[in-house]
XYZ file of C-alpha atoms in Angstrom:
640
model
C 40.397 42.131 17.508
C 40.710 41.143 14.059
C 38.664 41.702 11.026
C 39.541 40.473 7.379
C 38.318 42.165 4.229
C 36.612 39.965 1.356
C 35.121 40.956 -1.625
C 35.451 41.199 -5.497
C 38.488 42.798 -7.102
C 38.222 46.685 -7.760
C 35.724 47.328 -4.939
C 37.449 49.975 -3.398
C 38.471 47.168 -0.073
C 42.076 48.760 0.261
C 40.797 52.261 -0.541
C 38.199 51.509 2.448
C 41.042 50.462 4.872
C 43.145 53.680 4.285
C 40.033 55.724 4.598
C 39.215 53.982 8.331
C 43.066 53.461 9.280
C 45.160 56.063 7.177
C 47.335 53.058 5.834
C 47.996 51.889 2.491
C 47.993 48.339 2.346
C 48.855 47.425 -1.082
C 53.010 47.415 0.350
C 54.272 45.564 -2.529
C 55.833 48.297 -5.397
C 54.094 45.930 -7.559
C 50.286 46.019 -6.119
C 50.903 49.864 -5.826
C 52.259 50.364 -9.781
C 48.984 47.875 -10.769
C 46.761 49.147 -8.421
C 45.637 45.684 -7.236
C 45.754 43.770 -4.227
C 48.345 40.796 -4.631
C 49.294 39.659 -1.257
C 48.214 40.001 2.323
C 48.372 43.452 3.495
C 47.661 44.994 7.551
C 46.639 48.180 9.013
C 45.369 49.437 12.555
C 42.778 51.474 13.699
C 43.376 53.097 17.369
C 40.280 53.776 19.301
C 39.142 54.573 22.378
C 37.420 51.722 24.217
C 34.602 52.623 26.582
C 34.163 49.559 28.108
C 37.548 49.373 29.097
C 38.339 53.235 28.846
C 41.735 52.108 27.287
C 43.250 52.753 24.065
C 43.027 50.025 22.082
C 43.719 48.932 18.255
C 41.463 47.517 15.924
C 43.771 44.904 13.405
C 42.653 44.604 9.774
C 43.701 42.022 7.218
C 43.458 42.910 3.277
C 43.074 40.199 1.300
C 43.232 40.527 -2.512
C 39.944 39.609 -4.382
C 41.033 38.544 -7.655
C 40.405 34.602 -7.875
C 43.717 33.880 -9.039
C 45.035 34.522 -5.864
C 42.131 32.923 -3.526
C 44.997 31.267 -1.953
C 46.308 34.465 0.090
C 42.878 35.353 0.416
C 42.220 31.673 2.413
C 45.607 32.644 4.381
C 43.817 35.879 5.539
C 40.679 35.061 6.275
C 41.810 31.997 7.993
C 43.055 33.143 10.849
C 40.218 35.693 11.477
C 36.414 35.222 13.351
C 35.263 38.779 11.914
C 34.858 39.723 8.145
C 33.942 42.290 6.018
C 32.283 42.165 2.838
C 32.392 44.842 0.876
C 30.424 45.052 -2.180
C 30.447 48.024 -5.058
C 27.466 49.840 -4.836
C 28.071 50.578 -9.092
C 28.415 47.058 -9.606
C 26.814 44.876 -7.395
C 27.450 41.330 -6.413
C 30.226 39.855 -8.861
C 31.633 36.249 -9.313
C 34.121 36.788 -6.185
C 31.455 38.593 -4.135
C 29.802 35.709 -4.086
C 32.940 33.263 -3.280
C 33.841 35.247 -0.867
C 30.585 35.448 0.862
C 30.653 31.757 0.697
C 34.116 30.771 1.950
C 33.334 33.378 5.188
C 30.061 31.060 5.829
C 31.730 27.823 5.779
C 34.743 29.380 8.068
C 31.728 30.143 10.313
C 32.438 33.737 10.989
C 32.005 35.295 14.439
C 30.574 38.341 12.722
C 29.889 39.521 9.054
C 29.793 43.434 8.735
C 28.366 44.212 5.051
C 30.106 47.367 3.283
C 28.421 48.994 -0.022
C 31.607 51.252 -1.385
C 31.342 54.374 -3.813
C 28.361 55.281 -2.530
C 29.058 58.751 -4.435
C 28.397 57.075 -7.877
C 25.434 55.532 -6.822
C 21.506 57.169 -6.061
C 19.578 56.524 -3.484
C 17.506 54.383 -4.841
C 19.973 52.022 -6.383
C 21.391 51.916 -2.680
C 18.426 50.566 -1.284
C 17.651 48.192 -4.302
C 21.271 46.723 -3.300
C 20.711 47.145 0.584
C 17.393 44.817 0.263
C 18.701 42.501 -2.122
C 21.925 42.171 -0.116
C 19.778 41.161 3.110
C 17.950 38.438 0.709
C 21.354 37.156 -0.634
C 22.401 36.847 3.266
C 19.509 35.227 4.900
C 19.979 32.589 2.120
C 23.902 32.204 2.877
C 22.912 31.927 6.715
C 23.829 35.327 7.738
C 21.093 36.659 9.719
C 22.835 39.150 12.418
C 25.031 40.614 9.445
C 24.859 44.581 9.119
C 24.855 46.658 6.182
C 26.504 50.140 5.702
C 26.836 52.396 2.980
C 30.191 54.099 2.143
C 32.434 56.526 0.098
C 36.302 56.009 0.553
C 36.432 59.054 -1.849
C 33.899 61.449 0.156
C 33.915 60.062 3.864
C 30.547 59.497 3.523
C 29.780 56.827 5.886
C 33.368 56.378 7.402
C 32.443 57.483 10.509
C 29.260 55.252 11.087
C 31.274 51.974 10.099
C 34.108 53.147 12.295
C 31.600 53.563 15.571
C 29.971 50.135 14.516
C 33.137 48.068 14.567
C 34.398 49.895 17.914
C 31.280 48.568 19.285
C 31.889 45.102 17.759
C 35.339 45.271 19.088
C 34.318 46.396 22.933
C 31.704 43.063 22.761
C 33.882 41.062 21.764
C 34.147 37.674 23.309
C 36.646 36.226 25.466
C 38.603 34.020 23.510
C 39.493 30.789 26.090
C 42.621 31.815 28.257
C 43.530 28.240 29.092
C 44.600 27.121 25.753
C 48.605 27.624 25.125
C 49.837 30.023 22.695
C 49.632 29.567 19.027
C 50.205 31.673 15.898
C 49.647 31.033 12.251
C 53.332 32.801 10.228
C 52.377 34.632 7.270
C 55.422 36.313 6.726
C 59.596 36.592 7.848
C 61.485 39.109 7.007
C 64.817 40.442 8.695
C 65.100 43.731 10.688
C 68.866 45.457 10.350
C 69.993 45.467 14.498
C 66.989 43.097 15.137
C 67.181 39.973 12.927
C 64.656 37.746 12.357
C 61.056 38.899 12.574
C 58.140 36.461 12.045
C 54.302 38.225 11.542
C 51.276 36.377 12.071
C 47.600 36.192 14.036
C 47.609 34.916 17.343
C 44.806 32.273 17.329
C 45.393 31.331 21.333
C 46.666 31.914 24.478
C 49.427 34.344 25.816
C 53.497 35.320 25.477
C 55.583 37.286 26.799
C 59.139 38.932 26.137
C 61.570 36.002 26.824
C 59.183 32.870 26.647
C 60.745 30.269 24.286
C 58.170 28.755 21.546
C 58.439 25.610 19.428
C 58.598 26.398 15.162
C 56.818 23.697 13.393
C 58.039 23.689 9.995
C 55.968 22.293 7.338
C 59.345 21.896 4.990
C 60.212 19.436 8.386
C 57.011 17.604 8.326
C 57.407 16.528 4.840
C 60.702 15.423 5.330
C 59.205 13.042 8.095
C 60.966 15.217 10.706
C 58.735 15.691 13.590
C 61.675 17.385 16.227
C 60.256 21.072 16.047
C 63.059 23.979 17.211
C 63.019 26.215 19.576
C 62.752 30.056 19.583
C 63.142 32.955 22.077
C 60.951 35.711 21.757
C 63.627 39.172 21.554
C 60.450 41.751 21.662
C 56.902 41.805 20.355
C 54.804 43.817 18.205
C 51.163 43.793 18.959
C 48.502 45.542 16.963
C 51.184 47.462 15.287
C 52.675 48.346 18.765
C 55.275 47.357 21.123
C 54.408 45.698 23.718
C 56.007 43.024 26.269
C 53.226 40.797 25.711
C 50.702 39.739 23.238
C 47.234 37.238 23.511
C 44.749 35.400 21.182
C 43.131 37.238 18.049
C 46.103 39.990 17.940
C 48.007 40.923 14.941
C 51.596 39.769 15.971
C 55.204 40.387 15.129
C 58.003 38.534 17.249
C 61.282 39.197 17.145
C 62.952 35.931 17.442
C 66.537 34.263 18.106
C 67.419 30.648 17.487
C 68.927 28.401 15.389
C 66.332 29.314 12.649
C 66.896 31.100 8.968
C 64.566 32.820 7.448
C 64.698 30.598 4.226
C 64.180 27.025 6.030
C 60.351 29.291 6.735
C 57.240 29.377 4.577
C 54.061 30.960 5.427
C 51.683 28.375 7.074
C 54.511 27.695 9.128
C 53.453 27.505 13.426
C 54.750 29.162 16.466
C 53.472 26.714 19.336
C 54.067 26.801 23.419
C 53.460 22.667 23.289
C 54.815 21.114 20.051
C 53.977 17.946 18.425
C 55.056 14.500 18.587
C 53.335 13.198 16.010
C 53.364 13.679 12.069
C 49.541 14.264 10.959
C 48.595 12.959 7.263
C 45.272 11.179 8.267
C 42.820 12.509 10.750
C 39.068 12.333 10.682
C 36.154 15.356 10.517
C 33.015 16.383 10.835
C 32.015 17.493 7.206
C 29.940 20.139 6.086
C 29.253 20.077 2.671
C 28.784 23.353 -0.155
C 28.720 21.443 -3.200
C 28.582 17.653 -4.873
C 31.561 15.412 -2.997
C 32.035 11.655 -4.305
C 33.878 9.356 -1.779
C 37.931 9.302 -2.510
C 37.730 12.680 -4.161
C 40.879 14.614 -4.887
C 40.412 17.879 -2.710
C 42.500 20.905 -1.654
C 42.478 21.312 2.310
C 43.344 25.281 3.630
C 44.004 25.741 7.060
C 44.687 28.944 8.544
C 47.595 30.609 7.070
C 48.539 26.866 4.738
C 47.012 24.798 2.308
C 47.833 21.532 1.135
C 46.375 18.492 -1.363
C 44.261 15.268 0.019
C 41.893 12.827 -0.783
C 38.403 12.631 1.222
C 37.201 9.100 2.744
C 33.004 9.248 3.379
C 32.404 7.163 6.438
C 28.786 7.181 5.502
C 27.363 7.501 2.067
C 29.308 7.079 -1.496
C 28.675 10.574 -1.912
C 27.003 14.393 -0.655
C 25.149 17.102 -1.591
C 24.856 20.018 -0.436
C 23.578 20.926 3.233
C 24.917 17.593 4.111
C 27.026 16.805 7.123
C 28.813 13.564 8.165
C 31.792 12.402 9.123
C 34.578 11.664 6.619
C 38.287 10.597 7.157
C 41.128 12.722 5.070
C 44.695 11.755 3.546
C 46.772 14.790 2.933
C 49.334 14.482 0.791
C 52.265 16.732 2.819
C 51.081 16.412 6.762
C 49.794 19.379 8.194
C 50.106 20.821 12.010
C 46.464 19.875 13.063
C 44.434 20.460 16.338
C 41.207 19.439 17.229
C 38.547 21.695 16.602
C 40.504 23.189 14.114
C 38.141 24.258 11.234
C 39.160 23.655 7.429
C 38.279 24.437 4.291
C 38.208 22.032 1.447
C 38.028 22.796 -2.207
C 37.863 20.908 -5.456
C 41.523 21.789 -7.086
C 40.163 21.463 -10.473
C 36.789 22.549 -10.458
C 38.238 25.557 -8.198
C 34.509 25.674 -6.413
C 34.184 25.407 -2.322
C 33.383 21.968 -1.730
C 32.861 22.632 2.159
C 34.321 22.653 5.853
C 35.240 20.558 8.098
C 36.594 20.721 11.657
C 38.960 18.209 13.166
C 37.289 15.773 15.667
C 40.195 12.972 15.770
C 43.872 13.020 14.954
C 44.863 9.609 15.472
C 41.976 7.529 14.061
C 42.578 3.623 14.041
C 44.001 1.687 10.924
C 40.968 -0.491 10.697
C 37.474 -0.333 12.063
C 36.864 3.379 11.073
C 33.228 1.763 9.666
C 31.888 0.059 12.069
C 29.191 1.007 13.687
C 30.551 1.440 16.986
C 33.073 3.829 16.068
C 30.660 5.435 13.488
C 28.339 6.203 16.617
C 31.807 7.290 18.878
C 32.442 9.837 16.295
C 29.316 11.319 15.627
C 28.851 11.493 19.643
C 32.088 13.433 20.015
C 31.170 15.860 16.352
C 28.481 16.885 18.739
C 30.685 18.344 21.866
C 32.417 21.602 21.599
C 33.832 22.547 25.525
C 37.782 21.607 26.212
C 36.025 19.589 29.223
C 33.540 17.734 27.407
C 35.319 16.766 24.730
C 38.356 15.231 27.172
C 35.854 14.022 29.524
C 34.062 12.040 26.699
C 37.454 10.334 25.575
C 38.354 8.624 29.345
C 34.561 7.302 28.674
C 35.973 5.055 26.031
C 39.636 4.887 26.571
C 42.272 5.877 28.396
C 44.333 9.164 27.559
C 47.881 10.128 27.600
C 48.271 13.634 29.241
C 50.521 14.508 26.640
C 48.725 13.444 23.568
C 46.074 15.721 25.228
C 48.201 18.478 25.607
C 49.340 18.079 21.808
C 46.059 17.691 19.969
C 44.381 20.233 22.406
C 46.806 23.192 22.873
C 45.951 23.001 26.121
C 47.249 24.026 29.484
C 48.883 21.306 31.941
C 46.628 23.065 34.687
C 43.466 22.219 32.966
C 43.916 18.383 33.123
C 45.013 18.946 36.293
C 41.804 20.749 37.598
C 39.661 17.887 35.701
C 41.349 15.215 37.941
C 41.011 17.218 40.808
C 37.100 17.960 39.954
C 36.368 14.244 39.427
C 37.306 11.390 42.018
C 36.655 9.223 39.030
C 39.717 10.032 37.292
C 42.810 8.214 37.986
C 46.339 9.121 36.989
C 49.105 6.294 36.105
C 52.551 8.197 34.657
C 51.490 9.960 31.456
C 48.016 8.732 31.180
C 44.312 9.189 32.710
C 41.506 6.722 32.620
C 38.396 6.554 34.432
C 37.540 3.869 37.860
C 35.533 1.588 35.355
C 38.314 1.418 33.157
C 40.391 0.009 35.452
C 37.814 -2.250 37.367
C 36.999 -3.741 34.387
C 40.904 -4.425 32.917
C 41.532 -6.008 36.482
C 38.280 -8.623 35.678
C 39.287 -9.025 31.938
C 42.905 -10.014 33.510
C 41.424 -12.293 36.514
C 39.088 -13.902 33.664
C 41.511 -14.706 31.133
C 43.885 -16.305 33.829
C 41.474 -18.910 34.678
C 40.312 -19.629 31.289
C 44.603 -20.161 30.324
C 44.316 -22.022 33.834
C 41.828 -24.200 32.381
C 43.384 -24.628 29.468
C 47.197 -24.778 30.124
C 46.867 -27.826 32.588
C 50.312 -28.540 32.462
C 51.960 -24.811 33.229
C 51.696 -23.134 36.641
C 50.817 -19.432 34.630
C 51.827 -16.970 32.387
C 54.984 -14.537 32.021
C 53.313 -10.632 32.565
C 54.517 -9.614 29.037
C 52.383 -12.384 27.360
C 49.540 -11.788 29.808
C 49.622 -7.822 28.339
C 49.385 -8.843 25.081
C 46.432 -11.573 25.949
C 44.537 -8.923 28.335
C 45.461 -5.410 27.360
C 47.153 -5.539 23.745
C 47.695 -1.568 22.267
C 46.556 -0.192 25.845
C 48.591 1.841 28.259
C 51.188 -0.690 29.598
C 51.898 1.610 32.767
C 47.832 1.419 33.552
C 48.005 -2.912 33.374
C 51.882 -2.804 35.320
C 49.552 -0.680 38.416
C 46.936 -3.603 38.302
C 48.781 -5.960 37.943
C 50.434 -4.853 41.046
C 47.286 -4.213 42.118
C 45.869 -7.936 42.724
C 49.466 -8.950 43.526
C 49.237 -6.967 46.835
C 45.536 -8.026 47.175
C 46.617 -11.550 46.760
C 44.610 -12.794 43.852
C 47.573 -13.011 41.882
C 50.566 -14.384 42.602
C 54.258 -14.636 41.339
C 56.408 -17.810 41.340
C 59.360 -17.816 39.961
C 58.349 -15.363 37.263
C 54.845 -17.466 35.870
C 51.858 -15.242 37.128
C 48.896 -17.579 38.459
C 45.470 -17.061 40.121
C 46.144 -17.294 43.932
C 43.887 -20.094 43.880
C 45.775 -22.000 40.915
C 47.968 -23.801 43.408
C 49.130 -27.554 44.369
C 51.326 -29.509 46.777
C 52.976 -32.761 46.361
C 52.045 -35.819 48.738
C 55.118 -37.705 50.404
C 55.118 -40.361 47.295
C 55.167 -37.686 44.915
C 57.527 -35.412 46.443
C 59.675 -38.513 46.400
C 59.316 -39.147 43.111
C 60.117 -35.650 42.278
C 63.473 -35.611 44.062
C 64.716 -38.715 41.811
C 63.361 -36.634 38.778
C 65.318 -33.629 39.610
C 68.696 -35.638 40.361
C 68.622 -37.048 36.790
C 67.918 -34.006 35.460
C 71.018 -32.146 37.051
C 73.043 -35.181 36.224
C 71.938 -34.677 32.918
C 70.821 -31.325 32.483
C 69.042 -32.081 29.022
C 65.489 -32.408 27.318
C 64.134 -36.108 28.899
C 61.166 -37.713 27.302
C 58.597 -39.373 29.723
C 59.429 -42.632 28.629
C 63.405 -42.341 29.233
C 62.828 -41.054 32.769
C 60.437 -43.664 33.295
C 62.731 -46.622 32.238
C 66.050 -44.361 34.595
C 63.056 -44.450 37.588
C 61.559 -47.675 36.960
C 58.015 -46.029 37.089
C 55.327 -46.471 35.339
C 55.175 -44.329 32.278
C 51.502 -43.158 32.789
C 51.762 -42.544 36.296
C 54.848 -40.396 35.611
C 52.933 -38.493 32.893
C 50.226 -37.439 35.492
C 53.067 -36.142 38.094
C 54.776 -34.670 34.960
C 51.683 -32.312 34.546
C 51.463 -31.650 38.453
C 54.942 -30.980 38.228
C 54.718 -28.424 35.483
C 52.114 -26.847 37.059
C 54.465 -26.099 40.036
C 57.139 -24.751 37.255
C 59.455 -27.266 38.698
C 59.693 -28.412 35.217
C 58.130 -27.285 31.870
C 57.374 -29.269 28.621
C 59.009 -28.130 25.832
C 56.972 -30.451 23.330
C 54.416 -32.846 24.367
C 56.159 -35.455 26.805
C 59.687 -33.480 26.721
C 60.466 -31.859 29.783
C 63.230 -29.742 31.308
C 63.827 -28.450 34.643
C 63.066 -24.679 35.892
C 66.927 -24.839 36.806
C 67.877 -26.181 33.156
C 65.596 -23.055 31.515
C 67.122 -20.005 33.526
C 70.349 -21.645 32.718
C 69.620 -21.413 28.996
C 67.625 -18.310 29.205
C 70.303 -16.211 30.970
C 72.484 -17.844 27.985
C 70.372 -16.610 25.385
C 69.876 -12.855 27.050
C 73.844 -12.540 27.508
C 73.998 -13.220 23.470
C 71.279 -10.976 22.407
C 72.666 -8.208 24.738
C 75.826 -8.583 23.040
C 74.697 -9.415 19.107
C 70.966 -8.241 19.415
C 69.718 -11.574 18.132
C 70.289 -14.961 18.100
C 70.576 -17.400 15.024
C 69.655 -21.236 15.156
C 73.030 -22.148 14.842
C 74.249 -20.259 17.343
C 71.715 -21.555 20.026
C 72.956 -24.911 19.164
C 76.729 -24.006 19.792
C 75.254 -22.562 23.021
C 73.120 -24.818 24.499
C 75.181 -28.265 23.036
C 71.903 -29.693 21.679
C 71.235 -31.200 18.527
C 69.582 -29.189 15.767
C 65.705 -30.785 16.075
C 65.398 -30.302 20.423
C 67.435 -26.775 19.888
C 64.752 -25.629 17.605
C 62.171 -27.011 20.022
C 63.461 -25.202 23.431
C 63.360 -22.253 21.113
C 60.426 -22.298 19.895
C 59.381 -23.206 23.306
C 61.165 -20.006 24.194
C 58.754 -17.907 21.583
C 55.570 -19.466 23.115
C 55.923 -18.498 26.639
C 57.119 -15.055 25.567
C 60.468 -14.515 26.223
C 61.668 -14.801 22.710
C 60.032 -13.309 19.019
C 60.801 -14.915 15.790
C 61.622 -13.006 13.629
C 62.626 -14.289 10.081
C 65.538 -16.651 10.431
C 66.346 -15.476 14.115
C 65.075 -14.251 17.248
C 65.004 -11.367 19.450
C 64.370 -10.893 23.276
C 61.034 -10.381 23.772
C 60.218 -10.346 27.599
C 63.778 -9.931 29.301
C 61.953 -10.182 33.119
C 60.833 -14.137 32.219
C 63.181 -16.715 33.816
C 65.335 -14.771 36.091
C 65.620 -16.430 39.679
């Protein structure tokens, strides 16, 4: 367990620690010469635990109280779900006292234990005035389990009570969830002569052991756009101030590690993670809790666990807050941060230098558009609401389906505990990397059968559509692996079916009659005599048909794919277009696009019919335009 000090300068919080540990904290020769807490400082408290009848050590985390250094104080308290405040019985509640107490309700403390110091230049009475107004001053700030104690650091008096209180608080505390994946906040990296590099921090999840390999996420990296994190071996660990060959969530750590890694290329903020991230964070959305006036667009400063960086604040809802609000708001950091849902924050106005409020993470990947409307406004306050691993995972196959590794990423999660929630719930189905729920898929495979007979109704003239066109028409920005298995799907069911590459309703089909299968056979002798663009008319006058009969077959024709119009009335044969097609994906293999003028030195056609196979070409899918040239879009389309 882990409890962090907090409290005004001068109140006797590092002169408390050393009376209930024996440790100095103040480390730094300057915090000892001045006499005032600086940076972060650690101590230990062994005790006997009877619930466990174990030794065990209590961690502690000093954090310096003067407000020009709030920011190590945020890196302490941070990582921590128990506090205490301690408060000068001589002076009372000062400026910081009263930051403090405010910063530890917005991180929403597990536990707030309430320490009156230099008791021995206080009476009695001025105790109790203190005691009673402190309870007030708590019940107002939302604090109503906190407990108060009174104490002399120079006397003992009261040592021993607060000792026995937070051995108790220690031997209730509450198991932290064992199926998330390590994760630990640095605060500090230093090198041991014979040992090398040593990295300190609080373990926030999970478990390691002597030997695992972890992932450093450097926040230097992130701002450099690179999101490749490296990897670490673990040489030994330090535990609560012990070694140990293993180490779990809300323990002081320090972890010997070997890799690749100096200790300059680290800064404190920095992560240790067991499943690192793909993805660089700089917008993510919250659900807001607010202290004090915010304005939508605000400059704000965003502290999370050991780090800080700068943002601006997007309100969803209203133009602006006061305080007691919550909604949900969108943030833009400036530098990204390593972010995981349900990650709490604190966010503070950088000139003002006042709490502004919290926030936890409910969305790290939050659409480009759309993050208004009303649908997604109701999504989001739906999923603010949920809390449990399960819930919150079950909730997002409702609406969409998930990658198992995004999952993994924005969770911290265990592999085991997606498996067990496919394994709980027949509902769930896996394709590759993702999950989605039975309706999900049901009602992709009737989007897909629907579209293909509205196209069928529309697109007299072609037999279907090539599958990467259909994705984009049915399934655009969903998992392509989840539409490739229905597509599948219906093709074994036989309501779909595949000739020569054009995907068609099974019940989208024709046959010639002996006249027209006649006519067709003259058609397709010109056309390899000539293997060119023909215009109805010119294969009429070749034929001797009629031109409007040969127009109706030309459609029936198309339909079949035994010929496709290019432009209205300007047909080729399927032959003529894998010719030209296998042409064009030869080129791009070789030059990665393909120019105008180099289609025409290809195919042999004049400039104004090149330019209309190739357009052709884009509309069916198989090509893209892209400025002056084109690029293979759909490499599967026109392959015999």
């Amino acid at each position: 367990m882990i409890i962090a000090t907090a409290g005004h300068v001068d109140h006797g919080k590092t002169k408390l620690l050393h009376a209930l540990t024996g440790i100095n904290t103040d480390r730094l020769p300057e915090e000892q010469q001045r006499g005032l807490t600086i940076d972060l400082g650690y101590a230990f408290m062994p005790y006997h635990s009877t619930k466990s009848n174990h030794q065990q050590r209590l961690g502690f985390i000093d954090v310096p109280g003067h407000e020009k250094f709030i920011s190590n104080m945020l890196a302490g308290v941070g990582t921590a779900h128990h506090a205490m405040l301690i408060v000068a019985g001589d002076e009372g509640m000062m400026p910081q006292s009263y930051e403090h107490l405010a910063i530890l309700r917005l991180l929403a403390m597990d536990s707030l234990t309430v320490v009156i110091t230099k008791s021995d230049l206080t009476s009695l009475e001025q105790q109790q005035q203190l005691k009673a107004t402190l309870h007030q001053l708590l019940l107002q700030y939302g604090f109503t389990q906190s407990t108060i104690f009174h104490c002399s650091a120079h006397t003992n008096d009261g040592i021993d009570e607060l000792k026995q209180h937070l051995i108790d608080l220690a031997d209730n505390e509450q198991q932290y969830d064992n199926t998330l994946n390590f994760k630990l906040a640095i605060d500090r990296a230093f090198h041991v002569k014979g040992s090398g590099l040593v990295v300190t921090g609080t373990a926030l999840n999970g478990h390691i052991n002597v030997g695992d390999s972890l992932c450093l996420v450097s926040h230097n990296q992130l701002k450099k756009g690179h999101a490749q994190p490296q990897t670490v071996r673990i040489k030994s660990i330090h535990a609560q101030g012990q070694a140990t060959e293993s180490a779990t969530a809300n323990q002081r750590v320090a972890l010997n590690i070997s890799g690749d890694i100096d200790k300059t290329n680290l800064s404190r903020g920095d992560w240790l993670l067991q499943t690192a991230p793909t993805q660089i964070i700089k917008r993510f959305t919250v659900k807001l809790t607010v202290n004090h006036l915010i304005k939508h667009w605000q400059n704000i400063q965003i502290f999370h666990a050991a780090t800080h960086t700068t943002g601006r604040i997007a309100l969803l809802e209203d133009q602006q807050l006061v305080p007691g609000d919550t909604t949900i708001a969108e943030i833009t950091l400036d530098t990204p941060l390593c972010l995981t849902e349900q990650d709490r924050l604190l966010l503070r106005d950088p000139a003002q230098k006042i709490n502004l409020g919290s926030a936890v993470v409910i969305d790290l990947l939050p659409p480009n558009r759309g993050k208004r409307a009303p649908q997604r406004l109701e999504y989001l306050n739906q999923r603010a609401a949920l809390h449990s691993l399960n819930d919150i995972v079950a909730f997002k196959l409702q609406h969409t389906p998930q990658s198992q590794q995004q999952l993994l990423e924005q969770h911290q999660c265990q592999t085991s505990v997606l498996n067990q929630l496919v394994a709980a719930d027949s509902n769930i189905k896996q394709y590759g990397d993702y999950l989605c729920f039975d309706s999900y898929q049901q009602a992709l495979q009737q989007h897909i059968i629907a579209t293909l007979e509205q196209y069928h109704q529309q697109a007299q003239d072609t037999l279907g559509i090539g599958k990467d066109r259909l994705y984009r028409m049915t399934a655009l920005n969903q998992p392509q692996v989840i539409f490739n298995a229905i597509i599948s799907q219906l093709l074994n069911q036989q309501l779909l079916v595949n000739t020569r590459g054009w995907l068609h309703l099974a019940a989208h089909q024709l046959q010639l009659t002996p006249s027209e299968l006649h006519c067709w056979t003259q058609i397709e002798q010109l056309m390899a005599t000539n293997p060119q663009p023909w215009w109805i008319r010119d294969l009429a006058f070749e034929m001797g048909e009629n031109e409007d009969n040969l127009r109706k077959l030309s459609y029936k024709l198309a339909q079949l794919s035994y010929i496709a119009a290019i432009v209205k009335d300007r047909y080729v044969s399927h032959q003529y277009l894998v010719k030209m097609a296998n042409a064009v994906r030869q080129h791009t293999v070789q030059h990665q696009k393909l120019e105008t003028a180099e289609f025409r030195d290809i195919s042999q056609l004049g400039r104004k019919v090149a330019i209309q196979l190739l357009e052709y070409f884009d509309k069916i899918g198989f090509t893209k335009r892209k400025f002056s040239y084109r690029e293979l879009k759909d490499q599967d389309l026109l392959q015999e």
